[in-house]
Amino acid sequence: MTSSLDQQASAPRDGACPPIILFSTTDGRGDRTAMLQRMVASVARFRAATGASVRLLLLRQCAEDGSIDLPSWVEVSEVIGHLPLSVARNRLIESVTVQADAVVAFPDDDAWYPDGALEHIVARFRTQATLDFWFCRYANAPVAVDAARERKPVLQDVLREASSNTIVVRGRLLNAIGGFDPELGVGTPLGSAEDTDFAIRAFGSARASCMLDAAVIGHRDRNTAMRARYYRGALITIIRHARTVPGGRKAALRKVAVGMALTVTRSMSVKDFRRAMREGAAAWRHAPHTRPAA
């Protein structure tokens, strides 16, 4: 990843399609090769069909476990050992110049783009100059794009459906709000919610946002059993933004109610719920009262 590579994505090949930058990470431990190659192949089909300028920047962690065969257009960097997910993504983001008009996404190595999905997403950003933030749902059995299911989202849509695999932003917005919070995500004490935090910030600063209310991106289905494990990070993240985005206070109260329900149904221990409430209260005391300028 050098300055010469930065120049390769300075403009779309035919002037019609904006540059596309994808940031992803993979773990060299174990065998994730087949899943990663599925994701790369889905992007390769889009490149071949459209002739678009696409950069897939991949950080391969635990790289001491050997190499992997990928196309030359996938820009691979490697680290020995393991980084928290937010730190890994930020390392990639900070290594390049992101053009203001670029279409930027953050697929996991086990996600993929069904035929037509990237084409639709890029077209939406190309045809609507003010669109800064787009997202959809994901599933192990994704469906075909139906533009009639797109709508303007509210905060609760963002909290329920936006994930690192389905978030797409314009480059100007990424440059304005920055990358992922290094205190959040896999490998940190809170262990989750880095994509929730990023999505809230994107939603709050975007000139226009759009949600496609369908699972048009592929990824393994949600594991509802993980809700309790991710609860504390999600609650604290929502509370941090409660005063600065429309609907934030209501969303925080709703999240508290979710925690109560998880505790009553014994999906989460009383001890863990109390800890989440204590840390949530501390987050509320320190939460900003005004939205930072984008």
Tab-separated table of N, CA and C in Angstrom, residues 12 14-18 20 46 50 52 101 103 118-131 170:
chain	number	residue	atom	x	y	z
A	12	PRO	N	-12.653	7.198	-11.489
A	12	PRO	CA	-13.237	6.021	-12.111
A	12	PRO	C	-12.736	5.861	-13.533
A	14	ASP	N	-14.130	5.114	-16.413
A	14	ASP	CA	-14.863	5.719	-17.522
A	14	ASP	C	-15.536	7.025	-17.148
A	15	GLY	N	-15.258	7.548	-15.970
A	15	GLY	CA	-15.835	8.805	-15.539
A	15	GLY	C	-17.245	8.683	-15.021
A	16	ALA	N	-17.874	7.517	-15.133
A	16	ALA	CA	-19.263	7.358	-14.723
A	16	ALA	C	-19.390	6.768	-13.325
A	17	CYS	N	-18.467	5.924	-12.952
A	17	CYS	CA	-18.566	5.200	-11.694
A	17	CYS	C	-17.583	5.770	-10.684
A	18	PRO	N	-18.007	6.071	-9.467
A	18	PRO	CA	-17.070	6.582	-8.469
A	18	PRO	C	-16.088	5.505	-8.054
A	20	ILE	N	-14.272	2.873	-5.695
A	20	ILE	CA	-14.835	2.018	-4.651
A	20	ILE	C	-13.684	1.482	-3.805
A	46	PHE	N	-18.168	-8.188	-9.860
A	46	PHE	CA	-18.606	-6.802	-10.029
A	46	PHE	C	-17.599	-6.026	-10.875
A	50	THR	N	-18.564	-4.334	-14.560
A	50	THR	CA	-18.716	-2.880	-14.622
A	50	THR	C	-17.468	-2.137	-15.070
A	52	ALA	N	-15.368	-1.063	-13.041
A	52	ALA	CA	-15.194	-0.035	-12.017
A	52	ALA	C	-13.805	-0.109	-11.398
A	101	ASP	N	-15.451	11.460	-3.159
A	101	ASP	CA	-16.563	10.849	-3.886
A	101	ASP	C	-16.525	9.328	-3.854
A	103	VAL	N	-16.948	5.424	-2.815
A	103	VAL	CA	-17.940	4.588	-2.142
A	103	VAL	C	-17.158	3.603	-1.286
A	118	LEU	N	-23.698	-4.839	-5.351
A	118	LEU	CA	-22.760	-3.715	-5.454
A	118	LEU	C	-23.152	-2.781	-6.591
A	119	GLU	N	-23.636	-3.335	-7.680
A	119	GLU	CA	-24.076	-2.494	-8.790
A	119	GLU	C	-25.137	-1.504	-8.322
A	120	HIS	N	-26.115	-1.988	-7.564
A	120	HIS	CA	-27.184	-1.112	-7.076
A	120	HIS	C	-26.643	-0.074	-6.105
A	121	ILE	N	-25.817	-0.501	-5.171
A	121	ILE	CA	-25.289	0.421	-4.158
A	121	ILE	C	-24.504	1.547	-4.819
A	122	VAL	N	-23.601	1.187	-5.715
A	122	VAL	CA	-22.776	2.207	-6.371
A	122	VAL	C	-23.642	3.147	-7.201
A	123	ALA	N	-24.651	2.600	-7.872
A	123	ALA	CA	-25.542	3.446	-8.665
A	123	ALA	C	-26.284	4.446	-7.798
A	124	ARG	N	-26.672	4.044	-6.600
A	124	ARG	CA	-27.377	4.954	-5.699
A	124	ARG	C	-26.480	6.128	-5.325
A	125	PHE	N	-25.216	5.861	-5.024
A	125	PHE	CA	-24.300	6.943	-4.675
A	125	PHE	C	-23.981	7.800	-5.896
A	126	ARG	N	-23.939	7.199	-7.078
A	126	ARG	CA	-23.621	7.962	-8.274
A	126	ARG	C	-24.759	8.899	-8.655
A	127	THR	N	-25.996	8.462	-8.457
A	127	THR	CA	-27.137	9.242	-8.943
A	127	THR	C	-27.698	10.201	-7.901
A	128	GLN	N	-27.404	9.998	-6.620
A	128	GLN	CA	-27.879	10.916	-5.586
A	128	GLN	C	-26.670	11.567	-4.929
A	129	ALA	N	-26.397	12.793	-5.325
A	129	ALA	CA	-25.166	13.466	-4.907
A	129	ALA	C	-25.085	13.693	-3.402
A	130	THR	N	-26.236	13.773	-2.721
A	130	THR	CA	-26.220	14.046	-1.286
A	130	THR	C	-26.240	12.778	-0.436
A	131	LEU	N	-26.344	11.610	-1.057
A	131	LEU	CA	-26.380	10.367	-0.291
A	131	LEU	C	-25.000	10.093	0.307
A	170	ARG	N	-20.090	7.460	1.839
A	170	ARG	CA	-19.323	8.243	0.878
A	170	ARG	C	-18.008	8.670	1.536
